[in-house]
PDB file of C-alpha atoms in Angstrom:
ATOM      1  CA  UNK A   1     -93.594-186.939  97.327  1.00 44.00           C
ATOM      2  CA  UNK A   2     -91.093-184.358  98.513  1.00 45.00           C
ATOM      3  CA  UNK A   3     -87.884-183.876  96.677  1.00 43.00           C
ATOM      4  CA  UNK A   4     -84.820-183.663  98.901  1.00 48.00           C
ATOM      5  CA  UNK A   5     -82.795-180.555  98.102  1.00 48.00           C
ATOM      6  CA  UNK A   6     -79.088-180.768  98.455  1.00 47.00           C
ATOM      7  CA  UNK A   7     -77.560-178.257 100.888  1.00 51.00           C
ATOM      8  CA  UNK A   8     -75.010-175.807  99.593  1.00 47.00           C
ATOM      9  CA  UNK A   9     -71.490-176.506 100.689  1.00 47.00           C
ATOM     10  CA  UNK A  10     -70.375-174.703 103.815  1.00 49.00           C
ATOM     11  CA  UNK A  11     -68.122-171.709 103.295  1.00 46.00           C
ATOM     12  CA  UNK A  12     -64.742-172.080 104.767  1.00 44.00           C
ATOM     13  CA  UNK A  13     -64.083-169.743 107.660  1.00 42.00           C
ATOM     14  CA  UNK A  14     -60.363-169.931 107.161  1.00 43.00           C
ATOM     15  CA  UNK A  15     -59.002-167.002 105.078  1.00 44.00           C
ATOM     16  CA  UNK A  16     -56.737-167.939 102.232  1.00 45.00           C
ATOM     17  CA  UNK A  17     -53.435-166.128 102.428  1.00 48.00           C
ATOM     18  CA  UNK A  18     -52.000-165.186  99.048  1.00 47.00           C
ATOM     19  CA  UNK A  19     -48.318-164.502  98.631  1.00 51.00           C
ATOM     20  CA  UNK A  20     -47.520-160.725  98.392  1.00 49.00           C
ATOM     21  CA  UNK A  21     -46.606-159.619  94.899  1.00 47.00           C
ATOM     22  CA  UNK A  22     -42.994-158.840  94.390  1.00 50.00           C
ATOM     23  CA  UNK A  23     -42.402-155.093  94.042  1.00 43.00           C
ATOM     24  CA  UNK A  24     -39.371-153.954  92.104  1.00 42.00           C
ATOM     25  CA  UNK A  25     -36.857-152.400  94.446  1.00 43.00           C
ATOM     26  CA  UNK A  26     -36.821-149.031  92.664  1.00 39.00           C
ATOM     27  CA  UNK A  27     -40.595-148.525  92.890  1.00 35.00           C
ATOM     28  CA  UNK A  28     -41.121-149.383  96.566  1.00 35.00           C
ATOM     29  CA  UNK A  29     -42.502-146.610  98.702  1.00 30.00           C
ATOM     30  CA  UNK A  30     -39.749-144.822 100.482  1.00 34.00           C
ATOM     31  CA  UNK A  31     -37.196-145.346  97.738  1.00 33.00           C
ATOM     32  CA  UNK A  32     -34.661-142.553  97.437  1.00 35.00           C
ATOM     33  CA  UNK A  33     -35.395-140.130  94.556  1.00 33.00           C
ATOM     34  CA  UNK A  34     -32.722-138.886  92.221  1.00 38.00           C
ATOM     35  CA  UNK A  35     -31.786-135.205  92.324  1.00 41.00           C
ATOM     36  CA  UNK A  36     -34.712-133.112  90.980  1.00 39.00           C
ATOM     37  CA  UNK A  37     -34.444-131.580  87.518  1.00 38.00           C
ATOM     38  CA  UNK A  38     -33.794-127.880  87.580  1.00 39.00           C
ATOM     39  CA  UNK A  39     -34.548-125.806  84.469  1.00 37.00           C
ATOM     40  CA  UNK A  40     -31.800-123.458  83.430  1.00 37.00           C
ATOM     41  CA  UNK A  41     -33.941-120.321  83.512  1.00 37.00           C
ATOM     42  CA  UNK A  42     -32.035-117.085  83.182  1.00 47.00           C
ATOM     43  CA  UNK A  43     -33.027-114.508  85.768  1.00 47.00           C
ATOM     44  CA  UNK A  44     -34.506-111.427  84.116  1.00 75.00           C
ATOM     45  CA  UNK A  45     -33.336-108.167  85.666  1.00 90.00           C
ATOM     46  CA  UNK A  46     -35.766-105.350  86.259  1.00 93.00           C
ATOM     47  CA  UNK A  47     -36.063-102.752  83.466  1.00 95.00           C
ATOM     48  CA  UNK A  48     -33.733 -99.764  83.477  1.00 96.00           C
ATOM     49  CA  UNK A  49     -35.019 -96.472  84.834  1.00 97.00           C
ATOM     50  CA  UNK A  50     -36.243 -93.479  82.829  1.00 97.00           C
ATOM     51  CA  UNK A  51     -32.908 -91.666  82.927  1.00 98.00           C
ATOM     52  CA  UNK A  52     -31.157 -94.742  81.531  1.00 98.00           C
ATOM     53  CA  UNK A  53     -33.754 -95.105  78.764  1.00 98.00           C
ATOM     54  CA  UNK A  54     -33.001 -91.530  77.719  1.00 98.00           C
ATOM     55  CA  UNK A  55     -29.262 -92.181  77.781  1.00 98.00           C
ATOM     56  CA  UNK A  56     -29.645 -95.364  75.704  1.00 98.00           C
ATOM     57  CA  UNK A  57     -31.424 -93.512  72.896  1.00 98.00           C
ATOM     58  CA  UNK A  58     -29.155 -90.472  73.153  1.00 98.00           C
ATOM     59  CA  UNK A  59     -26.168 -92.725  72.436  1.00 98.00           C
ATOM     60  CA  UNK A  60     -27.955 -94.551  69.609  1.00 98.00           C
ATOM     61  CA  UNK A  61     -28.863 -91.206  68.040  1.00 98.00           C
ATOM     62  CA  UNK A  62     -25.332 -89.873  68.384  1.00 98.00           C
ATOM     63  CA  UNK A  63     -23.984 -92.945  66.576  1.00 97.00           C
ATOM     64  CA  UNK A  64     -26.608 -92.798  63.791  1.00 97.00           C
ATOM     65  CA  UNK A  65     -28.396 -89.428  63.623  1.00 96.00           C
ATOM     66  CA  UNK A  66     -30.513 -90.240  60.555  1.00 94.00           C
ATOM     67  CA  UNK A  67     -31.360 -93.952  60.502  1.00 94.00           C
ATOM     68  CA  UNK A  68     -33.386 -95.335  57.621  1.00 90.00           C
ATOM     69  CA  UNK A  69     -35.189 -98.517  56.720  1.00 87.00           C
ATOM     70  CA  UNK A  70     -33.055-101.099  54.918  1.00 92.00           C
ATOM     71  CA  UNK A  71     -35.930-102.143  52.651  1.00 95.00           C
ATOM     72  CA  UNK A  72     -35.877-100.402  49.269  1.00 96.00           C
ATOM     73  CA  UNK A  73     -39.084 -98.612  48.262  1.00 97.00           C
ATOM     74  CA  UNK A  74     -40.303 -95.813  45.994  1.00 97.00           C
ATOM     75  CA  UNK A  75     -43.513 -94.634  47.663  1.00 97.00           C
ATOM     76  CA  UNK A  76     -45.961 -95.693  50.402  1.00 98.00           C
ATOM     77  CA  UNK A  77     -47.397 -98.462  48.219  1.00 98.00           C
ATOM     78  CA  UNK A  78     -44.068-100.076  47.407  1.00 98.00           C
ATOM     79  CA  UNK A  79     -43.069 -99.722  51.070  1.00 98.00           C
ATOM     80  CA  UNK A  80     -46.255-101.557  52.058  1.00 98.00           C
ATOM     81  CA  UNK A  81     -45.567-104.353  49.559  1.00 98.00           C
ATOM     82  CA  UNK A  82     -41.925-104.642  50.628  1.00 98.00           C
ATOM     83  CA  UNK A  83     -42.845-104.956  54.309  1.00 97.00           C
ATOM     84  CA  UNK A  84     -45.507-107.585  53.515  1.00 97.00           C
ATOM     85  CA  UNK A  85     -42.899-109.551  51.560  1.00 97.00           C
ATOM     86  CA  UNK A  86     -40.307-109.237  54.337  1.00 95.00           C
ATOM     87  CA  UNK A  87     -42.164-111.538  56.741  1.00 90.00           C
ATOM     88  CA  UNK A  88     -39.831-114.494  57.443  1.00 88.00           C
ATOM     89  CA  UNK A  89     -37.371-113.184  54.852  1.00 92.00           C
ATOM     90  CA  UNK A  90     -34.268-110.996  54.887  1.00 92.00           C
ATOM     91  CA  UNK A  91     -34.347-107.409  53.694  1.00 94.00           C
ATOM     92  CA  UNK A  92     -31.629-108.265  51.180  1.00 95.00           C
ATOM     93  CA  UNK A  93     -33.657-111.049  49.567  1.00 96.00           C
ATOM     94  CA  UNK A  94     -36.699-108.777  49.384  1.00 97.00           C
ATOM     95  CA  UNK A  95     -34.712-105.947  47.804  1.00 97.00           C
ATOM     96  CA  UNK A  96     -33.324-108.291  45.134  1.00 97.00           C
ATOM     97  CA  UNK A  97     -36.829-109.435  44.242  1.00 97.00           C
ATOM     98  CA  UNK A  98     -38.599-106.085  44.372  1.00 97.00           C
ATOM     99  CA  UNK A  99     -36.139-104.061  42.273  1.00 97.00           C
ATOM    100  CA  UNK A 100     -37.401-105.509  38.957  1.00 97.00           C
ATOM    101  CA  UNK A 101     -40.972-105.843  40.300  1.00 98.00           C
ATOM    102  CA  UNK A 102     -41.271-102.186  41.282  1.00 98.00           C
ATOM    103  CA  UNK A 103     -39.730-101.108  37.981  1.00 97.00           C
ATOM    104  CA  UNK A 104     -42.882-102.473  36.324  1.00 97.00           C
ATOM    105  CA  UNK A 105     -45.483-101.956  39.043  1.00 98.00           C
ATOM    106  CA  UNK A 106     -45.145 -99.170  41.590  1.00 98.00           C
ATOM    107  CA  UNK A 107     -48.887 -98.497  42.053  1.00 98.00           C
ATOM    108  CA  UNK A 108     -51.798-100.721  43.066  1.00 98.00           C
ATOM    109  CA  UNK A 109     -53.346-100.422  39.598  1.00 98.00           C
ATOM    110  CA  UNK A 110     -50.113-101.425  37.882  1.00 98.00           C
ATOM    111  CA  UNK A 111     -49.700-104.363  40.282  1.00 98.00           C
ATOM    112  CA  UNK A 112     -53.219-105.571  39.472  1.00 98.00           C
ATOM    113  CA  UNK A 113     -52.484-105.313  35.773  1.00 97.00           C
ATOM    114  CA  UNK A 114     -49.331-107.357  36.270  1.00 97.00           C
ATOM    115  CA  UNK A 115     -51.363-110.177  37.829  1.00 97.00           C
ATOM    116  CA  UNK A 116     -50.744-112.803  40.474  1.00 97.00           C
ATOM    117  CA  UNK A 117     -48.789-115.216  38.257  1.00 97.00           C
ATOM    118  CA  UNK A 118     -46.244-112.608  37.209  1.00 97.00           C
ATOM    119  CA  UNK A 119     -45.923-111.264  40.752  1.00 98.00           C
ATOM    120  CA  UNK A 120     -45.263-114.817  41.915  1.00 97.00           C
ATOM    121  CA  UNK A 121     -42.498-115.130  39.334  1.00 97.00           C
ATOM    122  CA  UNK A 122     -40.743-112.024  40.651  1.00 97.00           C
ATOM    123  CA  UNK A 123     -40.871-113.074  44.304  1.00 97.00           C
ATOM    124  CA  UNK A 124     -40.237-116.807  43.892  1.00 96.00           C
ATOM    125  CA  UNK A 125     -36.927-116.540  45.791  1.00 95.00           C
ATOM    126  CA  UNK A 126     -38.731-115.267  48.910  1.00 95.00           C
ATOM    127  CA  UNK A 127     -40.247-117.613  51.465  1.00 90.00           C
ATOM    128  CA  UNK A 128     -44.022-118.166  51.316  1.00 93.00           C
ATOM    129  CA  UNK A 129     -44.100-116.602  47.854  1.00 95.00           C
ATOM    130  CA  UNK A 130     -47.425-118.212  46.852  1.00 96.00           C
ATOM    131  CA  UNK A 131     -49.332-116.717  49.779  1.00 96.00           C
ATOM    132  CA  UNK A 132     -47.512-113.411  49.492  1.00 97.00           C
ATOM    133  CA  UNK A 133     -48.325-113.078  45.791  1.00 97.00           C
ATOM    134  CA  UNK A 134     -52.023-113.599  46.578  1.00 97.00           C
ATOM    135  CA  UNK A 135     -51.854-111.005  49.364  1.00 98.00           C
ATOM    136  CA  UNK A 136     -50.105-108.410  47.184  1.00 98.00           C
ATOM    137  CA  UNK A 137     -52.780-108.697  44.505  1.00 98.00           C
ATOM    138  CA  UNK A 138     -55.615-108.756  47.059  1.00 98.00           C
ATOM    139  CA  UNK A 139     -54.396-105.673  48.933  1.00 98.00           C
ATOM    140  CA  UNK A 140     -53.788-103.863  45.636  1.00 98.00           C
ATOM    141  CA  UNK A 141     -57.394-104.518  44.646  1.00 98.00           C
ATOM    142  CA  UNK A 142     -58.684-103.155  47.963  1.00 98.00           C
ATOM    143  CA  UNK A 143     -56.544-100.041  47.619  1.00 98.00           C
ATOM    144  CA  UNK A 144     -57.884 -99.406  44.111  1.00 98.00           C
ATOM    145  CA  UNK A 145     -61.528-100.129  44.899  1.00 97.00           C
ATOM    146  CA  UNK A 146     -61.799 -98.606  48.374  1.00 97.00           C
ATOM    147  CA  UNK A 147     -59.013 -96.024  48.712  1.00 97.00           C
ATOM    148  CA  UNK A 148     -58.597 -94.533  45.263  1.00 97.00           C
ATOM    149  CA  UNK A 149     -55.262 -96.286  44.781  1.00 97.00           C
ATOM    150  CA  UNK A 150     -53.721 -94.631  47.834  1.00 97.00           C
ATOM    151  CA  UNK A 151     -52.274 -96.265  50.963  1.00 98.00           C
ATOM    152  CA  UNK A 152     -54.303 -95.157  54.008  1.00 97.00           C
ATOM    153  CA  UNK A 153     -52.483 -93.661  56.972  1.00 95.00           C
ATOM    154  CA  UNK A 154     -55.002 -95.173  59.381  1.00 93.00           C
ATOM    155  CA  UNK A 155     -54.020 -98.233  61.419  1.00 94.00           C
ATOM    156  CA  UNK A 156     -57.480 -99.869  61.254  1.00 95.00           C
ATOM    157  CA  UNK A 157     -57.579 -99.491  57.465  1.00 97.00           C
ATOM    158  CA  UNK A 158     -54.055-100.865  57.112  1.00 97.00           C
ATOM    159  CA  UNK A 159     -54.552-103.845  59.407  1.00 96.00           C
ATOM    160  CA  UNK A 160     -57.530-105.199  57.470  1.00 96.00           C
ATOM    161  CA  UNK A 161     -55.432-105.473  54.298  1.00 98.00           C
ATOM    162  CA  UNK A 162     -54.388-109.064  53.406  1.00 97.00           C
ATOM    163  CA  UNK A 163     -50.958-109.902  54.818  1.00 96.00           C
ATOM    164  CA  UNK A 164     -50.832-106.787  57.009  1.00 96.00           C
ATOM    165  CA  UNK A 165     -50.612-107.108  60.791  1.00 93.00           C
ATOM    166  CA  UNK A 166     -49.679-104.825  63.663  1.00 92.00           C
ATOM    167  CA  UNK A 167     -45.971-104.750  62.813  1.00 93.00           C
ATOM    168  CA  UNK A 168     -46.441-104.047  59.094  1.00 95.00           C
ATOM    169  CA  UNK A 169     -49.000-101.317  59.774  1.00 96.00           C
ATOM    170  CA  UNK A 170     -46.680 -99.698  62.324  1.00 96.00           C
ATOM    171  CA  UNK A 171     -43.740 -99.695  59.900  1.00 96.00           C
ATOM    172  CA  UNK A 172     -45.806 -98.095  57.119  1.00 97.00           C
ATOM    173  CA  UNK A 173     -47.255 -95.484  59.463  1.00 97.00           C
ATOM    174  CA  UNK A 174     -43.805 -94.655  60.809  1.00 96.00           C
ATOM    175  CA  UNK A 175     -41.753 -94.631  57.606  1.00 96.00           C
ATOM    176  CA  UNK A 176     -44.314 -93.411  55.082  1.00 96.00           C
ATOM    177  CA  UNK A 177     -46.345 -91.023  57.217  1.00 96.00           C
ATOM    178  CA  UNK A 178     -44.040 -89.999  60.061  1.00 95.00           C
ATOM    179  CA  UNK A 179     -46.193 -91.399  62.870  1.00 96.00           C
ATOM    180  CA  UNK A 180     -44.005 -92.141  65.933  1.00 96.00           C
ATOM    181  CA  UNK A 181     -44.918 -95.825  66.220  1.00 96.00           C
ATOM    182  CA  UNK A 182     -42.422 -98.497  67.284  1.00 96.00           C
ATOM    183  CA  UNK A 183     -42.934-101.651  65.240  1.00 94.00           C
ATOM    184  CA  UNK A 184     -41.556-104.659  67.127  1.00 94.00           C
ATOM    185  CA  UNK A 185     -39.914-107.501  65.203  1.00 92.00           C
ATOM    186  CA  UNK A 186     -37.767-110.324  66.580  1.00 93.00           C
ATOM    187  CA  UNK A 187     -34.708-108.054  66.884  1.00 94.00           C
ATOM    188  CA  UNK A 188     -36.492-105.327  68.849  1.00 96.00           C
ATOM    189  CA  UNK A 189     -38.287-107.915  70.988  1.00 96.00           C
ATOM    190  CA  UNK A 190     -34.915-109.438  71.934  1.00 96.00           C
ATOM    191  CA  UNK A 191     -33.176-106.116  72.598  1.00 97.00           C
ATOM    192  CA  UNK A 192     -36.021-104.748  74.696  1.00 97.00           C
ATOM    193  CA  UNK A 193     -36.078-107.827  76.929  1.00 96.00           C
ATOM    194  CA  UNK A 194     -32.280-107.991  77.169  1.00 96.00           C
ATOM    195  CA  UNK A 195     -31.308-104.459  78.188  1.00 97.00           C
ATOM    196  CA  UNK A 196     -34.117-104.542  79.443  1.00 97.00           C
ATOM    197  CA  UNK A 197     -36.212-101.574  78.353  1.00 97.00           C
ATOM    198  CA  UNK A 198     -39.531-103.410  78.559  1.00 96.00           C
ATOM    199  CA  UNK A 199     -39.930-106.977  79.806  1.00 96.00           C
ATOM    200  CA  UNK A 200     -42.980-108.566  78.172  1.00 95.00           C
ATOM    201  CA  UNK A 201     -43.885-111.949  76.634  1.00 94.00           C
ATOM    202  CA  UNK A 202     -45.390-110.692  73.352  1.00 94.00           C
ATOM    203  CA  UNK A 203     -44.427-108.234  70.627  1.00 93.00           C
ATOM    204  CA  UNK A 204     -47.668-106.282  71.077  1.00 94.00           C
ATOM    205  CA  UNK A 205     -46.948-105.750  74.776  1.00 96.00           C
ATOM    206  CA  UNK A 206     -43.350-104.760  74.068  1.00 96.00           C
ATOM    207  CA  UNK A 207     -44.578-102.236  71.488  1.00 96.00           C
ATOM    208  CA  UNK A 208     -47.073-100.718  73.912  1.00 96.00           C
ATOM    209  CA  UNK A 209     -44.410-100.563  76.616  1.00 97.00           C
ATOM    210  CA  UNK A 210     -41.801 -98.928  74.388  1.00 97.00           C
ATOM    211  CA  UNK A 211     -44.214 -96.356  73.030  1.00 96.00           C
ATOM    212  CA  UNK A 212     -45.041 -95.467  76.635  1.00 97.00           C
ATOM    213  CA  UNK A 213     -41.471 -95.034  77.897  1.00 97.00           C
ATOM    214  CA  UNK A 214     -39.383 -93.780  74.954  1.00 98.00           C
ATOM    215  CA  UNK A 215     -39.041 -89.998  75.261  1.00 97.00           C
ATOM    216  CA  UNK A 216     -40.811 -88.037  72.519  1.00 96.00           C
ATOM    217  CA  UNK A 217     -37.627 -86.672  70.857  1.00 96.00           C
ATOM    218  CA  UNK A 218     -36.488 -90.249  70.136  1.00 97.00           C
ATOM    219  CA  UNK A 219     -39.817 -91.930  69.381  1.00 96.00           C
ATOM    220  CA  UNK A 220     -39.966 -91.415  65.612  1.00 96.00           C
ATOM    221  CA  UNK A 221     -36.607 -93.110  64.971  1.00 97.00           C
ATOM    222  CA  UNK A 222     -36.617 -95.537  67.904  1.00 97.00           C
ATOM    223  CA  UNK A 223     -37.785 -98.388  65.656  1.00 95.00           C
ATOM    224  CA  UNK A 224     -34.830 -97.952  63.295  1.00 96.00           C
ATOM    225  CA  UNK A 225     -32.225 -97.579  66.037  1.00 97.00           C
ATOM    226  CA  UNK A 226     -33.410-100.673  67.893  1.00 97.00           C
ATOM    227  CA  UNK A 227     -33.746-102.909  64.846  1.00 96.00           C
ATOM    228  CA  UNK A 228     -30.294-101.970  63.542  1.00 96.00           C
ATOM    229  CA  UNK A 229     -28.831-102.400  67.022  1.00 97.00           C
ATOM    230  CA  UNK A 230     -30.394-105.858  67.308  1.00 96.00           C
ATOM    231  CA  UNK A 231     -29.359-106.867  63.805  1.00 95.00           C
ATOM    232  CA  UNK A 232     -25.693-105.848  63.980  1.00 95.00           C
ATOM    233  CA  UNK A 233     -24.711-105.533  67.659  1.00 97.00           C
ATOM    234  CA  UNK A 234     -27.098-107.254  70.071  1.00 97.00           C
ATOM    235  CA  UNK A 235     -27.252-110.412  67.965  1.00 96.00           C
ATOM    236  CA  UNK A 236     -29.320-113.424  68.970  1.00 94.00           C
ATOM    237  CA  UNK A 237     -26.592-116.037  69.407  1.00 93.00           C
ATOM    238  CA  UNK A 238     -23.579-113.952  70.323  1.00 94.00           C
ATOM    239  CA  UNK A 239     -24.108-110.277  71.081  1.00 96.00           C
ATOM    240  CA  UNK A 240     -21.151-107.970  70.482  1.00 96.00           C
ATOM    241  CA  UNK A 241     -21.013-106.825  74.113  1.00 97.00           C
ATOM    242  CA  UNK A 242     -17.309-105.868  74.149  1.00 96.00           C
ATOM    243  CA  UNK A 243     -17.888-103.225  71.453  1.00 95.00           C
ATOM    244  CA  UNK A 244     -21.434-102.246  72.424  1.00 97.00           C
ATOM    245  CA  UNK A 245     -21.908 -98.523  73.026  1.00 97.00           C
ATOM    246  CA  UNK A 246     -24.469 -99.114  75.789  1.00 98.00           C
ATOM    247  CA  UNK A 247     -22.796-102.097  77.494  1.00 97.00           C
ATOM    248  CA  UNK A 248     -22.395-100.156  80.749  1.00 97.00           C
ATOM    249  CA  UNK A 249     -26.124 -99.370  80.801  1.00 97.00           C
ATOM    250  CA  UNK A 250     -27.323-102.848  79.872  1.00 97.00           C
ATOM    251  CA  UNK A 251     -28.309-105.330  82.593  1.00 96.00           C
ATOM    252  CA  UNK A 252     -28.141-108.466  80.418  1.00 95.00           C
ATOM    253  CA  UNK A 253     -26.706-111.130  82.752  1.00 94.00           C
ATOM    254  CA  UNK A 254     -25.020-113.194  80.022  1.00 93.00           C
ATOM    255  CA  UNK A 255     -22.808-110.574  78.399  1.00 94.00           C
ATOM    256  CA  UNK A 256     -20.097-111.863  76.090  1.00 94.00           C
ATOM    257  CA  UNK A 257     -16.438-111.028  76.671  1.00 92.00           C
ATOM    258  CA  UNK A 258     -13.688-110.068  74.275  1.00 85.00           C
ATOM    259  CA  UNK A 259     -12.002-113.032  72.617  1.00 74.00           C
TER     260      UNK A 259
END
């Protein structure tokens, strides 16, 4: 006996029309856009020419014939320690901390004998003092064990010391050993890009650029002149353009005016 199978219902051939979703007025295609955002990017002028570079440093030298570092030190070792401690700290705060420290320990051996805890106590007023105390003891140990207690004048040997980077090595080589390097900190980076002497996005590239363009007679002291100029004249927030001795040579587009 056959079983009758029920037939499936016939599909409707009439399409069902659904109501169109409501689209908010502001998001409909063809809506008018607001004015585009424009970043306030300051146009960077091209660097000054070679003759102007020479004139810039001639004026800086005339105003300060014998510039010196503002960090206090007694010898290459204490200079090295002072520069390591100066990272993210003012020279004044470092000098206050190192005066009593260097009175007790002015050699790597003496610093090791003093120990990390006592070093930390002397530099507690300086930022990152825990890490810096470790670095001072670690670099002192390397100097004693690998360099006979002397600070090497070689960049590769300096840069492998704990807490020592390109800038610190350049300062020590320049100040302690008379090598015409130009260590670039935030002040020199700002000044170089403002005048501009060298336009570059990193301190390493600014250093390489400056060392390539600064005439040899000015190269040894260029670091000091630029850092002092950036610290006291070409300040970050409000440069002293009205009294600046190179204002007529500078191409900075946002010069300040006399009050």
